[in-house]
C-alpha cells in the first residue's frame, strides 16, 4: 500500500533539511543557512514541508498583518 506524504508546518528541526533541499534545487542562488535561520525566526513567515518521513519539499509563505491582504509565496 502506498503511503501519502504529509504536508505540515516546519519546525526548527527541519531547518537543515530545508536548507539542503534548497541548495540541491537552486545551487548558487540558494539561500544561505543564515537566511534560512532568519526565515524560521520571523513571525510573518509560515514554512510548510512535505515529508514522508524525510523532507521532500517546502514552501515559504509571507503572511501579512492585515488578514485582508493576500499571502505571498516567497520560495
PDB file of N, CA and C in Angstrom:
ATOM      1  N   UNK A   1       0.833  -1.176   0.000  1.00  0.00           N
ATOM      2  CA  UNK A   1       0.000   0.000   0.000  1.00  0.00           C
ATOM      3  C   UNK A   1       0.884   1.248   0.000  1.00  0.00           C
ATOM      4  N   UNK A   2       0.558   2.211  -0.850  1.00  0.00           N
ATOM      5  CA  UNK A   2       1.342   3.437  -0.957  1.00  0.00           C
ATOM      6  C   UNK A   2       0.964   4.403   0.160  1.00  0.00           C
ATOM      7  N   UNK A   3       1.982   4.942   0.819  1.00  0.00           N
ATOM      8  CA  UNK A   3       1.761   5.943   1.855  1.00  0.00           C
ATOM      9  C   UNK A   3       1.752   7.316   1.234  1.00  0.00           C
ATOM     10  N   UNK A   4       0.872   8.192   1.711  1.00  0.00           N
ATOM     11  CA  UNK A   4       0.865   9.554   1.189  1.00  0.00           C
ATOM     12  C   UNK A   4       1.802  10.416   2.024  1.00  0.00           C
ATOM     13  N   UNK A   5       2.381  11.417   1.400  1.00  0.00           N
ATOM     14  CA  UNK A   5       3.257  12.345   2.099  1.00  0.00           C
ATOM     15  C   UNK A   5       2.428  13.256   2.981  1.00  0.00           C
ATOM     16  N   UNK A   6       3.064  13.769   3.990  1.00  0.00           N
ATOM     17  CA  UNK A   6       2.420  14.647   4.943  1.00  0.00           C
ATOM     18  C   UNK A   6       2.905  16.068   4.726  1.00  0.00           C
ATOM     19  N   UNK A   7       1.978  16.994   4.530  1.00  0.00           N
ATOM     20  CA  UNK A   7       2.312  18.407   4.490  1.00  0.00           C
ATOM     21  C   UNK A   7       2.004  18.947   5.874  1.00  0.00           C
ATOM     22  N   UNK A   8       3.037  19.573   6.481  1.00  0.00           N
ATOM     23  CA  UNK A   8       2.892  20.040   7.859  1.00  0.00           C
ATOM     24  C   UNK A   8       3.729  21.294   8.060  1.00  0.00           C
ATOM     25  N   UNK A   9       3.449  22.049   9.122  1.00  0.00           N
ATOM     26  CA  UNK A   9       4.296  23.197   9.433  1.00  0.00           C
ATOM     27  C   UNK A   9       5.715  22.725   9.737  1.00  0.00           C
ATOM     28  N   UNK A  10       6.691  23.444   9.233  1.00  0.00           N
ATOM     29  CA  UNK A  10       8.081  23.121   9.517  1.00  0.00           C
ATOM     30  C   UNK A  10       8.418  23.517  10.949  1.00  0.00           C
ATOM     31  N   UNK A  11       9.365  22.810  11.520  1.00  0.00           N
ATOM     32  CA  UNK A  11       9.890  23.150  12.836  1.00  0.00           C
ATOM     33  C   UNK A  11      11.374  23.451  12.677  1.00  0.00           C
ATOM     34  N   UNK A  12      11.971  23.967  13.729  1.00  0.00           N
ATOM     35  CA  UNK A  12      13.408  24.262  13.658  1.00  0.00           C
ATOM     36  C   UNK A  12      14.217  22.995  13.375  1.00  0.00           C
ATOM     37  N   UNK A  13      13.688  21.842  13.726  1.00  0.00           N
ATOM     38  CA  UNK A  13      14.370  20.577  13.436  1.00  0.00           C
ATOM     39  C   UNK A  13      14.439  20.295  11.933  1.00  0.00           C
ATOM     40  N   UNK A  14      13.602  20.953  11.154  1.00  0.00           N
ATOM     41  CA  UNK A  14      13.588  20.774   9.693  1.00  0.00           C
ATOM     42  C   UNK A  14      14.532  21.731   8.965  1.00  0.00           C
ATOM     43  N   UNK A  15      15.111  22.689   9.674  1.00  0.00           N
ATOM     44  CA  UNK A  15      15.884  23.755   9.030  1.00  0.00           C
ATOM     45  C   UNK A  15      17.030  23.212   8.178  1.00  0.00           C
ATOM     46  N   UNK A  16      17.778  22.275   8.686  1.00  0.00           N
ATOM     47  CA  UNK A  16      18.918  21.733   7.942  1.00  0.00           C
ATOM     48  C   UNK A  16      18.450  21.016   6.670  1.00  0.00           C
ATOM     49  N   UNK A  17      17.389  20.242   6.767  1.00  0.00           N
ATOM     50  CA  UNK A  17      16.866  19.526   5.599  1.00  0.00           C
ATOM     51  C   UNK A  17      16.332  20.500   4.552  1.00  0.00           C
ATOM     52  N   UNK A  18      15.656  21.550   4.995  1.00  0.00           N
ATOM     53  CA  UNK A  18      15.122  22.546   4.071  1.00  0.00           C
ATOM     54  C   UNK A  18      16.271  23.275   3.372  1.00  0.00           C
ATOM     55  N   UNK A  19      17.285  23.670   4.131  1.00  0.00           N
ATOM     56  CA  UNK A  19      18.435  24.352   3.539  1.00  0.00           C
ATOM     57  C   UNK A  19      19.148  23.441   2.538  1.00  0.00           C
ATOM     58  N   UNK A  20      19.272  22.159   2.855  1.00  0.00           N
ATOM     59  CA  UNK A  20      19.904  21.210   1.942  1.00  0.00           C
ATOM     60  C   UNK A  20      19.105  21.035   0.664  1.00  0.00           C
ATOM     61  N   UNK A  21      17.816  20.935   0.787  1.00  0.00           N
ATOM     62  CA  UNK A  21      16.955  20.800  -0.389  1.00  0.00           C
ATOM     63  C   UNK A  21      17.024  22.064  -1.237  1.00  0.00           C
ATOM     64  N   UNK A  22      17.070  23.213  -0.585  1.00  0.00           N
ATOM     65  CA  UNK A  22      17.195  24.483  -1.295  1.00  0.00           C
ATOM     66  C   UNK A  22      18.502  24.516  -2.095  1.00  0.00           C
ATOM     67  N   UNK A  23      19.600  24.070  -1.481  1.00  0.00           N
ATOM     68  CA  UNK A  23      20.895  24.001  -2.188  1.00  0.00           C
ATOM     69  C   UNK A  23      20.804  23.055  -3.388  1.00  0.00           C
ATOM     70  N   UNK A  24      20.169  21.902  -3.189  1.00  0.00           N
ATOM     71  CA  UNK A  24      20.030  20.930  -4.276  1.00  0.00           C
ATOM     72  C   UNK A  24      19.222  21.502  -5.443  1.00  0.00           C
ATOM     73  N   UNK A  25      18.198  22.271  -5.127  1.00  0.00           N
ATOM     74  CA  UNK A  25      17.296  22.797  -6.161  1.00  0.00           C
ATOM     75  C   UNK A  25      17.814  24.071  -6.821  1.00  0.00           C
ATOM     76  N   UNK A  26      18.432  24.947  -6.046  1.00  0.00           N
ATOM     77  CA  UNK A  26      18.777  26.277  -6.560  1.00  0.00           C
ATOM     78  C   UNK A  26      20.271  26.543  -6.677  1.00  0.00           C
ATOM     79  N   UNK A  27      21.103  25.601  -6.257  1.00  0.00           N
ATOM     80  CA  UNK A  27      22.552  25.751  -6.419  1.00  0.00           C
ATOM     81  C   UNK A  27      23.083  27.058  -5.876  1.00  0.00           C
ATOM     82  N   UNK A  28      23.833  27.799  -6.703  1.00  0.00           N
ATOM     83  CA  UNK A  28      24.468  29.031  -6.228  1.00  0.00           C
ATOM     84  C   UNK A  28      23.483  30.112  -5.771  1.00  0.00           C
ATOM     85  N   UNK A  29      22.259  30.070  -6.252  1.00  0.00           N
ATOM     86  CA  UNK A  29      21.289  31.095  -5.836  1.00  0.00           C
ATOM     87  C   UNK A  29      20.472  30.672  -4.615  1.00  0.00           C
ATOM     88  N   UNK A  30      20.819  29.538  -4.015  1.00  0.00           N
ATOM     89  CA  UNK A  30      20.115  29.072  -2.808  1.00  0.00           C
ATOM     90  C   UNK A  30      20.345  30.051  -1.662  1.00  0.00           C
ATOM     91  N   UNK A  31      19.395  30.103  -0.759  1.00  0.00           N
ATOM     92  CA  UNK A  31      19.534  30.942   0.431  1.00  0.00           C
ATOM     93  C   UNK A  31      20.615  30.345   1.333  1.00  0.00           C
ATOM     94  N   UNK A  32      21.326  31.200   2.040  1.00  0.00           N
ATOM     95  CA  UNK A  32      22.352  30.751   2.990  1.00  0.00           C
ATOM     96  C   UNK A  32      21.677  30.156   4.230  1.00  0.00           C
ATOM     97  N   UNK A  33      22.451  29.461   5.032  1.00  0.00           N
ATOM     98  CA  UNK A  33      21.910  28.925   6.293  1.00  0.00           C
ATOM     99  C   UNK A  33      21.437  30.055   7.192  1.00  0.00           C
ATOM    100  N   UNK A  34      22.171  31.183   7.176  1.00  0.00           N
ATOM    101  CA  UNK A  34      21.766  32.344   7.975  1.00  0.00           C
ATOM    102  C   UNK A  34      20.420  32.895   7.493  1.00  0.00           C
ATOM    103  N   UNK A  35      20.226  32.927   6.168  1.00  0.00           N
ATOM    104  CA  UNK A  35      18.939  33.391   5.619  1.00  0.00           C
ATOM    105  C   UNK A  35      17.814  32.461   6.048  1.00  0.00           C
ATOM    106  N   UNK A  36      18.070  31.156   6.017  1.00  0.00           N
ATOM    107  CA  UNK A  36      17.044  30.203   6.461  1.00  0.00           C
ATOM    108  C   UNK A  36      16.754  30.366   7.937  1.00  0.00           C
ATOM    109  N   UNK A  37      17.788  30.591   8.743  1.00  0.00           N
ATOM    110  CA  UNK A  37      17.571  30.807  10.182  1.00  0.00           C
ATOM    111  C   UNK A  37      16.677  32.027  10.396  1.00  0.00           C
ATOM    112  N   UNK A  38      16.909  33.088   9.612  1.00  0.00           N
ATOM    113  CA  UNK A  38      16.063  34.282   9.704  1.00  0.00           C
ATOM    114  C   UNK A  38      14.619  33.963   9.320  1.00  0.00           C
ATOM    115  N   UNK A  39      14.448  33.195   8.249  1.00  0.00           N
ATOM    116  CA  UNK A  39      13.084  32.841   7.819  1.00  0.00           C
ATOM    117  C   UNK A  39      12.351  32.049   8.893  1.00  0.00           C
ATOM    118  N   UNK A  40      13.039  31.090   9.493  1.00  0.00           N
ATOM    119  CA  UNK A  40      12.406  30.280  10.538  1.00  0.00           C
ATOM    120  C   UNK A  40      12.060  31.111  11.767  1.00  0.00           C
ATOM    121  N   UNK A  41      12.777  32.201  11.997  1.00  0.00           N
ATOM    122  CA  UNK A  41      12.562  33.029  13.191  1.00  0.00           C
ATOM    123  C   UNK A  41      11.503  34.119  13.000  1.00  0.00           C
ATOM    124  N   UNK A  42      11.148  34.415  11.781  1.00  0.00           N
ATOM    125  CA  UNK A  42      10.223  35.529  11.526  1.00  0.00           C
ATOM    126  C   UNK A  42       8.790  35.163  11.885  1.00  0.00           C
ATOM    127  N   UNK A  43       8.103  36.112  12.498  1.00  0.00           N
ATOM    128  CA  UNK A  43       6.707  35.869  12.889  1.00  0.00           C
ATOM    129  C   UNK A  43       5.742  35.949  11.708  1.00  0.00           C
ATOM    130  N   UNK A  44       6.170  36.591  10.618  1.00  0.00           N
ATOM    131  CA  UNK A  44       5.290  36.741   9.459  1.00  0.00           C
ATOM    132  C   UNK A  44       5.547  35.697   8.380  1.00  0.00           C
ATOM    133  N   UNK A  45       6.260  34.646   8.728  1.00  0.00           N
ATOM    134  CA  UNK A  45       6.521  33.571   7.777  1.00  0.00           C
ATOM    135  C   UNK A  45       5.885  32.276   8.255  1.00  0.00           C
ATOM    136  N   UNK A  46       5.390  31.512   7.303  1.00  0.00           N
ATOM    137  CA  UNK A  46       4.924  30.154   7.569  1.00  0.00           C
ATOM    138  C   UNK A  46       5.670  29.267   6.588  1.00  0.00           C
ATOM    139  N   UNK A  47       6.399  28.327   7.117  1.00  0.00           N
ATOM    140  CA  UNK A  47       7.131  27.390   6.279  1.00  0.00           C
ATOM    141  C   UNK A  47       6.449  26.039   6.416  1.00  0.00           C
ATOM    142  N   UNK A  48       6.070  25.486   5.287  1.00  0.00           N
ATOM    143  CA  UNK A  48       5.443  24.163   5.258  1.00  0.00           C
ATOM    144  C   UNK A  48       6.402  23.202   4.576  1.00  0.00           C
ATOM    145  N   UNK A  49       6.427  21.978   5.058  1.00  0.00           N
ATOM    146  CA  UNK A  49       7.246  20.950   4.427  1.00  0.00           C
ATOM    147  C   UNK A  49       6.366  19.768   4.029  1.00  0.00           C
ATOM    148  N   UNK A  50       6.814  19.070   3.016  1.00  0.00           N
ATOM    149  CA  UNK A  50       6.223  17.807   2.618  1.00  0.00           C
ATOM    150  C   UNK A  50       7.220  16.748   3.064  1.00  0.00           C
ATOM    151  N   UNK A  51       6.804  15.855   3.930  1.00  0.00           N
ATOM    152  CA  UNK A  51       7.733  14.878   4.494  1.00  0.00           C
ATOM    153  C   UNK A  51       7.115  13.484   4.501  1.00  0.00           C
ATOM    154  N   UNK A  52       7.965  12.491   4.173  1.00  0.00           N
ATOM    155  CA  UNK A  52       7.500  11.112   4.157  1.00  0.00           C
ATOM    156  C   UNK A  52       8.650  10.117   4.276  1.00  0.00           C
ATOM    157  N   UNK A  53       9.317   9.927   5.337  1.00  0.00           N
ATOM    158  CA  UNK A  53       9.380  10.766   6.534  1.00  0.00           C
ATOM    159  C   UNK A  53      10.382  11.899   6.399  1.00  0.00           C
ATOM    160  N   UNK A  54      11.257  11.859   5.359  1.00  0.00           N
ATOM    161  CA  UNK A  54      12.227  12.945   5.196  1.00  0.00           C
ATOM    162  C   UNK A  54      11.610  14.094   4.408  1.00  0.00           C
ATOM    163  N   UNK A  55      12.162  15.281   4.581  1.00  0.00           N
ATOM    164  CA  UNK A  55      11.652  16.452   3.878  1.00  0.00           C
ATOM    165  C   UNK A  55      11.943  16.310   2.383  1.00  0.00           C
ATOM    166  N   UNK A  56      10.875  16.360   1.588  1.00  0.00           N
ATOM    167  CA  UNK A  56      10.989  16.212   0.142  1.00  0.00           C
ATOM    168  C   UNK A  56      10.562  17.477  -0.600  1.00  0.00           C
ATOM    169  N   UNK A  57      10.033  18.448   0.132  1.00  0.00           N
ATOM    170  CA  UNK A  57       9.600  19.696  -0.474  1.00  0.00           C
ATOM    171  C   UNK A  57       9.284  20.712   0.606  1.00  0.00           C
ATOM    172  N   UNK A  58       9.239  21.967   0.204  1.00  0.00           N
ATOM    173  CA  UNK A  58       8.927  23.027   1.160  1.00  0.00           C
ATOM    174  C   UNK A  58       8.322  24.212   0.420  1.00  0.00           C
ATOM    175  N   UNK A  59       7.674  25.082   1.179  1.00  0.00           N
ATOM    176  CA  UNK A  59       7.161  26.346   0.663  1.00  0.00           C
ATOM    177  C   UNK A  59       7.243  27.358   1.800  1.00  0.00           C
ATOM    178  N   UNK A  60       7.558  28.609   1.442  1.00  0.00           N
ATOM    179  CA  UNK A  60       7.611  29.692   2.419  1.00  0.00           C
ATOM    180  C   UNK A  60       6.515  30.681   2.071  1.00  0.00           C
ATOM    181  N   UNK A  61       5.653  30.940   3.020  1.00  0.00           N
ATOM    182  CA  UNK A  61       4.554  31.885   2.826  1.00  0.00           C
ATOM    183  C   UNK A  61       4.807  33.128   3.660  1.00  0.00           C
ATOM    184  N   UNK A  62       4.577  34.302   3.062  1.00  0.00           N
ATOM    185  CA  UNK A  62       4.663  35.562   3.784  1.00  0.00           C
ATOM    186  C   UNK A  62       3.236  35.938   4.158  1.00  0.00           C
ATOM    187  N   UNK A  63       2.964  35.964   5.455  1.00  0.00           N
ATOM    188  CA  UNK A  63       1.620  36.213   5.951  1.00  0.00           C
ATOM    189  C   UNK A  63       1.528  37.670   6.421  1.00  0.00           C
ATOM    190  N   UNK A  64       0.696  38.489   5.787  1.00  0.00           N
ATOM    191  CA  UNK A  64       0.601  39.900   6.162  1.00  0.00           C
ATOM    192  C   UNK A  64      -0.127  40.087   7.494  1.00  0.00           C
ATOM    193  N   UNK A  65       0.135  41.229   8.137  1.00  0.00           N
ATOM    194  CA  UNK A  65      -0.557  41.524   9.396  1.00  0.00           C
ATOM    195  C   UNK A  65      -2.050  41.708   9.172  1.00  0.00           C
ATOM    196  N   UNK A  66      -2.409  42.368   8.084  1.00  0.00           N
ATOM    197  CA  UNK A  66      -3.810  42.616   7.776  1.00  0.00           C
ATOM    198  C   UNK A  66      -4.374  41.387   7.063  1.00  0.00           C
ATOM    199  N   UNK A  67      -5.348  40.704   7.661  1.00  0.00           N
ATOM    200  CA  UNK A  67      -5.884  39.483   7.049  1.00  0.00           C
ATOM    201  C   UNK A  67      -6.591  39.722   5.713  1.00  0.00           C
ATOM    202  N   UNK A  68      -6.856  40.973   5.370  1.00  0.00           N
ATOM    203  CA  UNK A  68      -7.481  41.267   4.078  1.00  0.00           C
ATOM    204  C   UNK A  68      -6.460  41.283   2.948  1.00  0.00           C
ATOM    205  N   UNK A  69      -5.169  41.355   3.325  1.00  0.00           N
ATOM    206  CA  UNK A  69      -4.114  41.353   2.309  1.00  0.00           C
ATOM    207  C   UNK A  69      -3.798  39.920   1.905  1.00  0.00           C
ATOM    208  N   UNK A  70      -3.326  39.728   0.682  1.00  0.00           N
ATOM    209  CA  UNK A  70      -3.015  38.348   0.240  1.00  0.00           C
ATOM    210  C   UNK A  70      -1.743  37.809   0.882  1.00  0.00           C
ATOM    211  N   UNK A  71      -1.701  36.512   0.990  1.00  0.00           N
ATOM    212  CA  UNK A  71      -0.498  35.821   1.412  1.00  0.00           C
ATOM    213  C   UNK A  71       0.396  35.684   0.189  1.00  0.00           C
ATOM    214  N   UNK A  72       1.685  35.946   0.360  1.00  0.00           N
ATOM    215  CA  UNK A  72       2.628  35.841  -0.743  1.00  0.00           C
ATOM    216  C   UNK A  72       3.459  34.586  -0.624  1.00  0.00           C
ATOM    217  N   UNK A  73       3.827  34.031  -1.747  1.00  0.00           N
ATOM    218  CA  UNK A  73       4.706  32.864  -1.808  1.00  0.00           C
ATOM    219  C   UNK A  73       6.124  33.378  -1.994  1.00  0.00           C
ATOM    220  N   UNK A  74       7.010  33.038  -1.042  1.00  0.00           N
ATOM    221  CA  UNK A  74       8.389  33.529  -1.115  1.00  0.00           C
ATOM    222  C   UNK A  74       9.303  32.562  -1.836  1.00  0.00           C
ATOM    223  N   UNK A  75       9.124  31.278  -1.667  1.00  0.00           N
ATOM    224  CA  UNK A  75      10.066  30.333  -2.235  1.00  0.00           C
ATOM    225  C   UNK A  75       9.374  29.046  -2.554  1.00  0.00           C
TER     226      UNK A  75
END
